[in-house]
mmCIF file of C-alpha atoms in Angstrom:
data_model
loop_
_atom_site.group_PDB
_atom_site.id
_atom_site.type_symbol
_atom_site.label_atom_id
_atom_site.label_comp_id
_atom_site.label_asym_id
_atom_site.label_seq_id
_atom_site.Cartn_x
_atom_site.Cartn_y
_atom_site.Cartn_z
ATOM 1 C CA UNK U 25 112.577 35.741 7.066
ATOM 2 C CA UNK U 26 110.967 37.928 4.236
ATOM 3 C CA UNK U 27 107.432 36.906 3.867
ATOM 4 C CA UNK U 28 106.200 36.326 0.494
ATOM 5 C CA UNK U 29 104.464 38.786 -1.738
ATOM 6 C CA UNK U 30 100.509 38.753 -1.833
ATOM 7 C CA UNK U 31 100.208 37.260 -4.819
ATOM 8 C CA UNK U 32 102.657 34.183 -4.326
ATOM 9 C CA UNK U 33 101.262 33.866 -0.699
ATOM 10 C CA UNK U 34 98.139 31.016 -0.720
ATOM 11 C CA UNK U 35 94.632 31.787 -1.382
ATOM 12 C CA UNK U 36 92.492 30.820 1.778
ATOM 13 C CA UNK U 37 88.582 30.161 2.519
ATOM 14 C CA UNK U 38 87.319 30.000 5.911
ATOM 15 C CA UNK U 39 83.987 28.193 6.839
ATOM 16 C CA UNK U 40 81.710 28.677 8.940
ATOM 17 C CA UNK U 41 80.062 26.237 11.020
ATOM 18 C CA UNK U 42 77.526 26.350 14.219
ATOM 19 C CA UNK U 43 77.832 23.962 16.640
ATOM 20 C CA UNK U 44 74.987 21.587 18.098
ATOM 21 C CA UNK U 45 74.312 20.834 20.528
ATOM 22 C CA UNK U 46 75.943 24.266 21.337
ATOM 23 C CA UNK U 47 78.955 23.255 24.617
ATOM 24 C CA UNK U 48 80.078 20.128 22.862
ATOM 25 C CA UNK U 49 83.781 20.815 21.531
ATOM 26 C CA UNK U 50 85.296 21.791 24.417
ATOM 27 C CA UNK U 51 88.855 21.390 22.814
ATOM 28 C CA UNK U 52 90.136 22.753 19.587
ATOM 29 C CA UNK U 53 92.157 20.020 18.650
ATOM 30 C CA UNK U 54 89.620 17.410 19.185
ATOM 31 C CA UNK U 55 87.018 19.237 16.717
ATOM 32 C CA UNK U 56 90.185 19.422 14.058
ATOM 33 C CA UNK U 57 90.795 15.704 14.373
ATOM 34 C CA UNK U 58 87.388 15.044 13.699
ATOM 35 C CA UNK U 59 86.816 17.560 10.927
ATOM 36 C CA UNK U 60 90.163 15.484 9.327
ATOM 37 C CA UNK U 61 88.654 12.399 9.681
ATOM 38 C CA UNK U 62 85.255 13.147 8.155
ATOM 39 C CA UNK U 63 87.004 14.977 5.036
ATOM 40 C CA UNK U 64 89.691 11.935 4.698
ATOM 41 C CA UNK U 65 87.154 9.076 4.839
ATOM 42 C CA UNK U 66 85.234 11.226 2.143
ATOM 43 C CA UNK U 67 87.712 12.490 -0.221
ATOM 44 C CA UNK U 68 90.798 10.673 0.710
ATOM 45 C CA UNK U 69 94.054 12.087 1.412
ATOM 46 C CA UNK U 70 94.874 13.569 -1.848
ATOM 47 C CA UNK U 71 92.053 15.649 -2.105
ATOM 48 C CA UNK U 72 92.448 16.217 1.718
ATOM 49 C CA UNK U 73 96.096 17.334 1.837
ATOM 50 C CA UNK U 74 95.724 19.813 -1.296
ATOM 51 C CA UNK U 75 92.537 21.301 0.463
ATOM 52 C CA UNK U 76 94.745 21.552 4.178
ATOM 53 C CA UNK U 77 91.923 21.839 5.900
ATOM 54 C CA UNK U 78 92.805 23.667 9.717
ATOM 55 C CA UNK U 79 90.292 24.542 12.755
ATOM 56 C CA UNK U 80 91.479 27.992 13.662
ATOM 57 C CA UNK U 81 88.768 28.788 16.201
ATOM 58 C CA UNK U 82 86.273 27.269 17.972
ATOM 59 C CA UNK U 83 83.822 28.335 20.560
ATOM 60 C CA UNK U 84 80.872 26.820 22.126
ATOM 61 C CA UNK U 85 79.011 27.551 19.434
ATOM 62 C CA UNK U 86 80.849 28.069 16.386
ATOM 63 C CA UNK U 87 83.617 26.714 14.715
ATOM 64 C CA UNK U 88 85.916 28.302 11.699
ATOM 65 C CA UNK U 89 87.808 26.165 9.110
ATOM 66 C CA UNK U 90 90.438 27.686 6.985
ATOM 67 C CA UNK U 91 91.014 26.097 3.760
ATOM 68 C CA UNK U 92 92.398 26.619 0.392
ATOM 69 C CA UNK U 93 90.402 28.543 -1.985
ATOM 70 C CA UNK U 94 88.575 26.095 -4.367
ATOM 71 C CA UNK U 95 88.637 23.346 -2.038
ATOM 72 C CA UNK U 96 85.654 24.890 0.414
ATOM 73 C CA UNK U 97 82.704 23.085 -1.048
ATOM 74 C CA UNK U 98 84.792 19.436 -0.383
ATOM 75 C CA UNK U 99 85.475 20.720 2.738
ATOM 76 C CA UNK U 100 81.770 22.132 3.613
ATOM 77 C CA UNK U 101 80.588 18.702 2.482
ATOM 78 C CA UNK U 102 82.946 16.645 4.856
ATOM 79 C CA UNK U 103 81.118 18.951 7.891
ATOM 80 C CA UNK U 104 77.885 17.646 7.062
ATOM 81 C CA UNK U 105 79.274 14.273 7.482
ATOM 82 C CA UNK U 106 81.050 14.950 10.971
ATOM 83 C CA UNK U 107 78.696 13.202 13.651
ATOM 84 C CA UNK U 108 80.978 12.949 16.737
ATOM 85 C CA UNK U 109 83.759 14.886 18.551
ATOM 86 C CA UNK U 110 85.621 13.225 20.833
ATOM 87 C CA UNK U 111 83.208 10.850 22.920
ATOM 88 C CA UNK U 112 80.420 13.360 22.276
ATOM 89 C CA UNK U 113 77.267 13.267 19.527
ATOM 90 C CA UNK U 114 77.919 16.571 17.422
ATOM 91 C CA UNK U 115 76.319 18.072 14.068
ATOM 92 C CA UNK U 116 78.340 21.074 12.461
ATOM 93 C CA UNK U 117 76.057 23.403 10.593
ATOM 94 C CA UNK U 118 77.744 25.174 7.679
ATOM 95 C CA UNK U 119 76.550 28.674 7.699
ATOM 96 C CA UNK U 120 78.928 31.092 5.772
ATOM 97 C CA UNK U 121 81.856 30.697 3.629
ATOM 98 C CA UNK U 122 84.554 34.357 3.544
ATOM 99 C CA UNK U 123 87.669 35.224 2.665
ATOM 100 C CA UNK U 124 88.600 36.465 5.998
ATOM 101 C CA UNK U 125 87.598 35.286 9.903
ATOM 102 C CA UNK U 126 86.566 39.003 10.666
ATOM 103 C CA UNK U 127 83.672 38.835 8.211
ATOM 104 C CA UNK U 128 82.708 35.244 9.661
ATOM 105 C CA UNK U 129 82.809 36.497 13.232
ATOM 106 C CA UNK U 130 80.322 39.397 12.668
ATOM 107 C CA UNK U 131 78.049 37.037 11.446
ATOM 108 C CA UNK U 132 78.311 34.740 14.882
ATOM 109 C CA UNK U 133 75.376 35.365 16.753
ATOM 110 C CA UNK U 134 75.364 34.110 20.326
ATOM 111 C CA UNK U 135 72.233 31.517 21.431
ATOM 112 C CA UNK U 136 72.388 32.327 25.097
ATOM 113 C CA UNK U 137 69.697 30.019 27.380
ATOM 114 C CA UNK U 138 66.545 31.458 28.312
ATOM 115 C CA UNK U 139 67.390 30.949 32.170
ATOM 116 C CA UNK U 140 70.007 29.212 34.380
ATOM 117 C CA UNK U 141 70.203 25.554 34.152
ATOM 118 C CA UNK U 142 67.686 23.436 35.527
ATOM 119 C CA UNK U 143 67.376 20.241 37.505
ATOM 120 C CA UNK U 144 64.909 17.884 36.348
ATOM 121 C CA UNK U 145 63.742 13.715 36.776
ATOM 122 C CA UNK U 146 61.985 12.229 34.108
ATOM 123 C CA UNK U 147 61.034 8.049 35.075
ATOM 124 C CA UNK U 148 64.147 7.359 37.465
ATOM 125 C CA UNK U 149 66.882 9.324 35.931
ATOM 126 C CA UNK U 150 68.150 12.957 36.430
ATOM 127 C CA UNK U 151 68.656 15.205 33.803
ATOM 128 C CA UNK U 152 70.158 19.435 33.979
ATOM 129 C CA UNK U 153 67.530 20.590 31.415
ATOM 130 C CA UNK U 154 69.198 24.461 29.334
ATOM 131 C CA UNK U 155 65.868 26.304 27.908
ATOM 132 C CA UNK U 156 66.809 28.015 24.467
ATOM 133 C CA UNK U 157 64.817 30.733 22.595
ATOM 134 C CA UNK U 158 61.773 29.202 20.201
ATOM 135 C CA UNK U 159 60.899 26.845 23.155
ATOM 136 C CA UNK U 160 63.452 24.508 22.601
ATOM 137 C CA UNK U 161 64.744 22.576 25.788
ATOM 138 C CA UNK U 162 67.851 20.373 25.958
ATOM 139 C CA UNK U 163 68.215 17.588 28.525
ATOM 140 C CA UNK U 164 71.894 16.203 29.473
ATOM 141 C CA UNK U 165 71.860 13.001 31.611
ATOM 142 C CA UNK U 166 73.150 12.968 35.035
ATOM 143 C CA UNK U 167 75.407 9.954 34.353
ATOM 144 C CA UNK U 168 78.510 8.763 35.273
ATOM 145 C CA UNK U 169 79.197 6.345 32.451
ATOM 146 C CA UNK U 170 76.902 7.397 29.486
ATOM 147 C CA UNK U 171 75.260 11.209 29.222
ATOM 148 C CA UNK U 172 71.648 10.313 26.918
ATOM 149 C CA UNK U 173 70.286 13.653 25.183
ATOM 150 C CA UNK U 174 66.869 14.380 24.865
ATOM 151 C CA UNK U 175 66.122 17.293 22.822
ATOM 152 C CA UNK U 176 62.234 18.203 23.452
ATOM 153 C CA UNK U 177 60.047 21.602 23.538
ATOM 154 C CA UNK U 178 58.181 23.347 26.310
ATOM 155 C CA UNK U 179 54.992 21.457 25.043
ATOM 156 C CA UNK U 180 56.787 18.209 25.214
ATOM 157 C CA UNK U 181 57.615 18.739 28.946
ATOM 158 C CA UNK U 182 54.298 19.919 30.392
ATOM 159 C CA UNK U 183 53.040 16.622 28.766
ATOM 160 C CA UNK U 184 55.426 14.735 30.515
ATOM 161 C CA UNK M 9 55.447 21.528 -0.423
ATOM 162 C CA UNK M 10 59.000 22.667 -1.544
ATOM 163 C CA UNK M 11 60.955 20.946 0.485
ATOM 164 C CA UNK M 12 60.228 17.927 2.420
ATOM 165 C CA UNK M 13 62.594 15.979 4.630
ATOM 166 C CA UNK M 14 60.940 12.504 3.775
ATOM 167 C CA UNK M 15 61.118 10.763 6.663
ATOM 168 C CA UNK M 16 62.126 11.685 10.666
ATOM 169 C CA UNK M 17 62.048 8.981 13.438
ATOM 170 C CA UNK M 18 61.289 11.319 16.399
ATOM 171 C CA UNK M 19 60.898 9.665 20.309
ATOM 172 C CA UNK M 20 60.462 6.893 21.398
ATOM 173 C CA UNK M 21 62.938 5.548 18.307
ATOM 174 C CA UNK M 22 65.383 8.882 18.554
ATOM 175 C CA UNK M 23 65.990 11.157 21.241
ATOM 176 C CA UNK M 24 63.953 13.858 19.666
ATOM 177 C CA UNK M 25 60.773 14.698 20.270
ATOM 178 C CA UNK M 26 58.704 15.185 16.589
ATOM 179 C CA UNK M 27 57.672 18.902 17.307
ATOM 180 C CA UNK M 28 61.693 19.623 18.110
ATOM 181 C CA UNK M 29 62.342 18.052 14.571
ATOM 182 C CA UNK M 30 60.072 20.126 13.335
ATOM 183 C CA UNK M 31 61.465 23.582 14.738
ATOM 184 C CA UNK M 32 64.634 22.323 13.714
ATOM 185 C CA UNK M 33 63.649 21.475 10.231
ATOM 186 C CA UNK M 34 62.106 24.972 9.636
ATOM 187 C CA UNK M 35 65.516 26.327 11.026
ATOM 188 C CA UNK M 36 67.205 24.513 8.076
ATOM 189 C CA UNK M 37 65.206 25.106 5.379
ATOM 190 C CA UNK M 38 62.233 22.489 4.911
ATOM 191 C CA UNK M 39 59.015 23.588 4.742
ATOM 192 C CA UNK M 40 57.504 19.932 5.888
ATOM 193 C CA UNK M 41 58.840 16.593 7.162
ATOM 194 C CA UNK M 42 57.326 13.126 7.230
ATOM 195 C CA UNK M 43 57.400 11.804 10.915
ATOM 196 C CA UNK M 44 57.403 7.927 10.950
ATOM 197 C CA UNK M 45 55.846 5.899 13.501
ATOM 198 C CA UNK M 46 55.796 8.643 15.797
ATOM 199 C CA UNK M 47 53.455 10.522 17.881
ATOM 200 C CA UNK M 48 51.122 12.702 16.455
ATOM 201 C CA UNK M 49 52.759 16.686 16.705
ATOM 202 C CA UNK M 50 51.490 20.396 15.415
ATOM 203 C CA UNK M 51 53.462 22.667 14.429
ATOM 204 C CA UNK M 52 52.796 26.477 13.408
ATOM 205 C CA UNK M 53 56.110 26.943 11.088
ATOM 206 C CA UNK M 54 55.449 23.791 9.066
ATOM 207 C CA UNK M 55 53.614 20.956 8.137
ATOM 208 C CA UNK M 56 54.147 17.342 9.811
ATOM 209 C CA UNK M 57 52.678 14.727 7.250
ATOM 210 C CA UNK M 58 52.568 11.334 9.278
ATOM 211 C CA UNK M 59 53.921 8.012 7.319
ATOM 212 C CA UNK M 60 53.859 4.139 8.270
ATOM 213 C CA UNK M 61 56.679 1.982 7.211
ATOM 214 C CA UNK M 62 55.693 -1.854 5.942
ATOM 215 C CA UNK M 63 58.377 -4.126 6.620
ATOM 216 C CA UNK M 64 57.305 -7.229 5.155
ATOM 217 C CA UNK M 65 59.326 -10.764 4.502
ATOM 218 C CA UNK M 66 56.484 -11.445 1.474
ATOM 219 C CA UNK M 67 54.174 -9.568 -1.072
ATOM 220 C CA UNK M 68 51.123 -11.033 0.712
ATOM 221 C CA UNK M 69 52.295 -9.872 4.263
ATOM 222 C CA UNK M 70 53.111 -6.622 2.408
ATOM 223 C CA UNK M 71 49.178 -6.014 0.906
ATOM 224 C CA UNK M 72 47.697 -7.095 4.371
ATOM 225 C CA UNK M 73 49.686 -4.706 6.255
ATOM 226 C CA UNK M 74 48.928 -1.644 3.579
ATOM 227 C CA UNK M 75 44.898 -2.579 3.795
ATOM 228 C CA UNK M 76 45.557 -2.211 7.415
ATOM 229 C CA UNK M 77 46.885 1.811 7.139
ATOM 230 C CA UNK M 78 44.275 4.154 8.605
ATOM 231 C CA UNK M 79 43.002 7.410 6.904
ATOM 232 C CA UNK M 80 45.488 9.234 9.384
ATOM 233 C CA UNK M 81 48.355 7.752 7.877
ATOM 234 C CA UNK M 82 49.635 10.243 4.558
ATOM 235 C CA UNK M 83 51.984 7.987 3.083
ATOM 236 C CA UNK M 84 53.003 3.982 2.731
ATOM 237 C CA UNK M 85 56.668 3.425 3.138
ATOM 238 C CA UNK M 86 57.499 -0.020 1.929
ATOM 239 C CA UNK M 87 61.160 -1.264 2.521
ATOM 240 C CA UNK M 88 62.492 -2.661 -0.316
ATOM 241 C CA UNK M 89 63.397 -6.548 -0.551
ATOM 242 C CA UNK M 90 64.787 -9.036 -3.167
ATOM 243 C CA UNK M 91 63.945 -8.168 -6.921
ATOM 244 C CA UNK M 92 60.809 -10.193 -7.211
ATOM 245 C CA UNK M 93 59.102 -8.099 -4.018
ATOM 246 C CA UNK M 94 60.330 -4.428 -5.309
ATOM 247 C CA UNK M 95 58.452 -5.324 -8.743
ATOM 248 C CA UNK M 96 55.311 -5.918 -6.500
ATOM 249 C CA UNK M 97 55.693 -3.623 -4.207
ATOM 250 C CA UNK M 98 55.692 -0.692 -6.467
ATOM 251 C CA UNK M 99 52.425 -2.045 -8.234
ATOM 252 C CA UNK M 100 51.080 -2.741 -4.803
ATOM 253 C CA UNK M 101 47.984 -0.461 -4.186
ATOM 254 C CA UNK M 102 48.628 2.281 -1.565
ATOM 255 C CA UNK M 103 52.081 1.675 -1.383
ATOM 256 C CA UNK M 104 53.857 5.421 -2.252
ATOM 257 C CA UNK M 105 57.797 4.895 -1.251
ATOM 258 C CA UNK M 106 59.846 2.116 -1.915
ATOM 259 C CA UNK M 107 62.654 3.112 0.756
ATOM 260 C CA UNK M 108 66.064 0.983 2.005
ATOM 261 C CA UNK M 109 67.307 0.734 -1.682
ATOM 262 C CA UNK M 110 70.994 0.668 -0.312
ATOM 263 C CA UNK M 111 70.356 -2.354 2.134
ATOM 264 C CA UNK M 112 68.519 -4.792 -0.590
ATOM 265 C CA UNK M 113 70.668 -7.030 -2.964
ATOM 266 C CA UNK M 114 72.541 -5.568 -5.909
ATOM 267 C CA UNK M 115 70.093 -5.021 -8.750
ATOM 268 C CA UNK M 116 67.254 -5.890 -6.779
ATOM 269 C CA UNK M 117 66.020 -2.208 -8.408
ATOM 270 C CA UNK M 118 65.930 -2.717 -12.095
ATOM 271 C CA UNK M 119 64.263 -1.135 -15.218
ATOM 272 C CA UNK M 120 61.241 -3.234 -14.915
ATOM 273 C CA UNK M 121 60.509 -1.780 -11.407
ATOM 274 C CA UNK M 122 61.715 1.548 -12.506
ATOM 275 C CA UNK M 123 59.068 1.725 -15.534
ATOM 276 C CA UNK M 124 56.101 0.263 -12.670
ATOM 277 C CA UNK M 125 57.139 3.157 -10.397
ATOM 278 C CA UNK M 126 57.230 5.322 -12.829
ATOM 279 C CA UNK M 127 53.705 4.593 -14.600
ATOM 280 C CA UNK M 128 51.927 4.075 -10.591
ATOM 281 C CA UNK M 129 53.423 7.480 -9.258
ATOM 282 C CA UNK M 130 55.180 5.167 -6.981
ATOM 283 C CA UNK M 131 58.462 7.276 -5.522
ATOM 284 C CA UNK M 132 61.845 5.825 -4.210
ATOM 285 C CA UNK M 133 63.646 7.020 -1.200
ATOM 286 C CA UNK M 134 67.085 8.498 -1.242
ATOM 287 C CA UNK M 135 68.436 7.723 2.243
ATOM 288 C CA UNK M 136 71.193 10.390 3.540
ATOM 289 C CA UNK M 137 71.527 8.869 7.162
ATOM 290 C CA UNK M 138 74.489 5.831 5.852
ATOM 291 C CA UNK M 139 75.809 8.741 3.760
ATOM 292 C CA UNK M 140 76.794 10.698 6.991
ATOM 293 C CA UNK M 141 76.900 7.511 9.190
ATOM 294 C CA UNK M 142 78.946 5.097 7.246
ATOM 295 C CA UNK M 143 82.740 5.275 6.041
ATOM 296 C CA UNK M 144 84.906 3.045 4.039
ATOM 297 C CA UNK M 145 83.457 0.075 1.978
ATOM 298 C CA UNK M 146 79.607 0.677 3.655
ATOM 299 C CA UNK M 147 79.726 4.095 2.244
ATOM 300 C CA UNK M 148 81.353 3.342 -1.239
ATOM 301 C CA UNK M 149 78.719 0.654 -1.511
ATOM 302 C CA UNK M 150 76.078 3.667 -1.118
ATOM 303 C CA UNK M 151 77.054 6.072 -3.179
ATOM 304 C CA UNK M 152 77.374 2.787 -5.794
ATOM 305 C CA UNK M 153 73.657 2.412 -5.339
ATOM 306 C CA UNK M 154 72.208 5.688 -5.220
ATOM 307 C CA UNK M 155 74.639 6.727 -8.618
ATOM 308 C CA UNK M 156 72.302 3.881 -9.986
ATOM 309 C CA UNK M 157 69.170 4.740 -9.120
ATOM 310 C CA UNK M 158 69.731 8.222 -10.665
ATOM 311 C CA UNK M 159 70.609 6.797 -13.902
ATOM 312 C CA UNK M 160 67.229 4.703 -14.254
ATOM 313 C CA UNK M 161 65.506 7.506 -12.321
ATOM 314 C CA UNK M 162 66.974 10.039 -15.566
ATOM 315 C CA UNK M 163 66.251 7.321 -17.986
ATOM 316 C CA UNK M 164 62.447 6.254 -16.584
ATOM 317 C CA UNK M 165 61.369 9.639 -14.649
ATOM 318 C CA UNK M 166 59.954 7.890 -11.490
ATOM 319 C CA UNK M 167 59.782 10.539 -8.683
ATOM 320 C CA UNK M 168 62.806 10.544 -5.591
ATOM 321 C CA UNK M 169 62.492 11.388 -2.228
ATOM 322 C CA UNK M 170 65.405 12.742 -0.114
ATOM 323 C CA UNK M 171 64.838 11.650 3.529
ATOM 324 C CA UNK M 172 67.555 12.383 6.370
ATOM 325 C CA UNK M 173 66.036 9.572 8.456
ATOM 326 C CA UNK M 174 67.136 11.358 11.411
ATOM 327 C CA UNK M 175 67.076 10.154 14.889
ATOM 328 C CA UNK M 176 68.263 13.073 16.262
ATOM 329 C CA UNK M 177 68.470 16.480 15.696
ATOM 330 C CA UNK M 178 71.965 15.883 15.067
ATOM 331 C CA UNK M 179 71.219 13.989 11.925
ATOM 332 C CA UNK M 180 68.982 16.113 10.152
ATOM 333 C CA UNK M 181 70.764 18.177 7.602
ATOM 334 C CA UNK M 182 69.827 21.511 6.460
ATOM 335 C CA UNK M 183 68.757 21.741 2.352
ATOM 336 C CA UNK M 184 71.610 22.759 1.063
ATOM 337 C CA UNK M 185 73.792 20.256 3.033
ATOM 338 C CA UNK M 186 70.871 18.013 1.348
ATOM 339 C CA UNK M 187 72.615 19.270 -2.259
ATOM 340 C CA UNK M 188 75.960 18.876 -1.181
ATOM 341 C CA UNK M 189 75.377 14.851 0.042
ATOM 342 C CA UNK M 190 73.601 14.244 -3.033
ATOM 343 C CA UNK M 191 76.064 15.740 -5.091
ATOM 344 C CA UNK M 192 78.309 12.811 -4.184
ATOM 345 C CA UNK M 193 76.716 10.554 -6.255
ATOM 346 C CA UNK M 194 76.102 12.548 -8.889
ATOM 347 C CA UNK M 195 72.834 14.724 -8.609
ATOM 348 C CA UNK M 196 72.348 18.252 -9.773
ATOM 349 C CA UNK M 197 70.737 20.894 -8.076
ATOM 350 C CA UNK M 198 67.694 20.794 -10.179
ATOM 351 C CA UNK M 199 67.179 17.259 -9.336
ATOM 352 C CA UNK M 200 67.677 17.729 -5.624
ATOM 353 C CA UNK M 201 65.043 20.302 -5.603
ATOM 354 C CA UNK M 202 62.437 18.425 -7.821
ATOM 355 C CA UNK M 203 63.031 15.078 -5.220
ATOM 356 C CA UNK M 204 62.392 17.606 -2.425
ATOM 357 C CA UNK M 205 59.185 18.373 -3.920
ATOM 358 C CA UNK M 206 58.070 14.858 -4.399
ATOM 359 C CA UNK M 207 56.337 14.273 -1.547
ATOM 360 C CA UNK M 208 53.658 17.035 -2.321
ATOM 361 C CA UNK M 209 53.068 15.534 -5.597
ATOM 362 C CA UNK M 210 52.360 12.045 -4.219
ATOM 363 C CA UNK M 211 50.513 13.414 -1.838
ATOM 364 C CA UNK M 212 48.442 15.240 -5.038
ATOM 365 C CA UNK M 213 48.528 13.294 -8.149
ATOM 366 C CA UNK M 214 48.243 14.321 -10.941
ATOM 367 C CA UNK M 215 44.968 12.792 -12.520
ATOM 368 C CA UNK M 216 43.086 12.842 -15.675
ATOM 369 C CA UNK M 217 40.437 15.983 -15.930
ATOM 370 C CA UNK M 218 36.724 14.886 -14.140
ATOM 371 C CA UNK M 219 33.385 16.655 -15.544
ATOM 372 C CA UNK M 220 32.023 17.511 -12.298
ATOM 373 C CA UNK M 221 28.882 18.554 -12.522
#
């Protein structure tokens, strides 16, 4: 099939978002659901379906979502209001809006952890504690049922 | 004060500990936040103001509790009630945010207590947590309240604050997520960034000129 010409072919927008706690959407599809949900119980699905909103990558730490052109601040605004994906507590960050997923992706900066995972027990439980530049330490429950969060600094844990 | 994110709930009532909220607020944009009922915190990038919230069932419970604030505590959160309480709360002396607008009965917020606010320098909270949080009717309801604040807050000038009432530092939002939310209901960037600011002025008044010496 002949594609269309440029200018009858659909004006796009892809956002920009940083994921956090960086690790939580593990699946694509799951982080589009989500991203659907937010914008429909926002906007609705008029507003929703003319904005076609589409998760067309996703990493550990960032996520891109295509839209049409116009329709990015509606979209943008649904992120802010995304809390979960899947089972897991999420917050998507918007950082950049661009015509094309090349400029977004040289604007991805990696957050890599300070040093390897670490074991740690704070009262009775067990937590794997990730150290991230500016001090910042994330603890993930060692839990079967339930994994708690506890997002503290260095400070935090040599008071503890 | 440019920007301050008017009220965080750090650990023991989140899972985030107040000088985390505060890295995390300087990452998005804030230049201080307003830690409630947690424990005291320092931070080099910016300023943590401390604040005490007065949940009280009557106005008299309400002006023991806000004689009881010590000189550590910066500002008086009072959470808002039926009509007859917001009227007395916002004349109450101390008292500098009326907060939990959404949760108190319809038009328990009228022009009355709009021109008290207004002439005491007494602020009202805008609440962004139920406008991530909630969906459907909870949400609607909101938006409903907040688009009616902003009309008396346009029409009598008393000062708003914007607070993300995070838990978490999943639920704080960066500033111009801040604009986005509040655009919802209505509110223009110039009015996001003046309700940002509010906190500094309550914290400084503005007050008639003193011969000093």
């Amino acid at each position: 099939m002949k594609p269309r010409p440029p200018v009858m072919r659909q004006k796009r927008r892809y956002i920009l978002a940083r994921i956090v706690p960086p690790g939580s959407c593990p699946d694509q599809k799951q982080a589009y659901l989500s991203v659907l949900d937010a914008a429909t119980a926002l906007w609705g699905d008029a507003v929703v379906g003319l904005a076609q909103p589409a998760v067309v990558f996703c990493d550990e730490q960032y996520l891109i979502v295509r839209c049409r052109r116009g329709s990015e601040d509606a979209i943008a605004t649904a992120l802010a209001t995304v809390t979960a994906v899947g089972d897991r507590a999420v917050a998507l960050r918007t950082m950049a809006v661009s015509g094309t997923i090349h400029a977004l992706k040289r604007r991805m900066r990696q957050i890599r952890p300070v040093s390897e995972p670490e074991e740690c027990v704070i009262g009775e439980r067990y937590f794997t504690m990730y150290r991230y530049p500016r001090q910042k330490v994330d603890l993930v429950e060692k839990s079967i049922k339930t994994q708690k969060l506890l997002f503290l600094t260095e400070t935090d844990l040599e008071e503890r | 004060m440019h920007a301050t994110d008017a009220s965080v709930c750090p650990y023991p009532a989140g899972n985030s500990s107040a000088g985390r909220m505060a890295i995390e607020a300087s990452e998005l944009g804030f230049d201080s936040i307003v830690v409630i009922d947690g424990e005291p915190a320092c931070s080099d990038t910016l300023c943590i103001l401390r604040g005490m919230v007065i949940r009280a069932s009557s106005v008299k419970d309400l002006l023991k509790q806000a004689q009881r604030a010590g000189p550590e505590i910066d500002l008086i959160f009072v959470d808002a009630g039926d009509l007859a309480f917001n009227r007395a709360a916002v004349t109450a002396r101390g008292v500098s945010v009326l907060r939990s607008i959404y949760r108190s009965p319809k038009n328990a917020f009228d022009h009355v207590a709009a021109r008290a606010a207004a002439e005491r320098g007494v602020a009202v909270d805008i609440n962004l947590y139920p406008i991530v949080h909630y969906r459907g009717a909870g949400r609607q309801k909101v938006l409903h309240r907040y688009a009616d604040l902003l009309l008396l807050h346009r029409r009598y000038g008393f000062g708003l604050t914007i607070s993300s009432n995070a838990r978490s530092i999943l639920d704080q939002r960066s500033v111009r997520e801040t604009e986005r939310l509040c655009a919802l209901f209505g509110m223009t960037h110039e009015e996001v960034a003046a309700a940002l600011a509010t906190v500094g002025t309550l914290l400084r008044p503005a007050r008639p000129v003193r011969v000093i010496a």
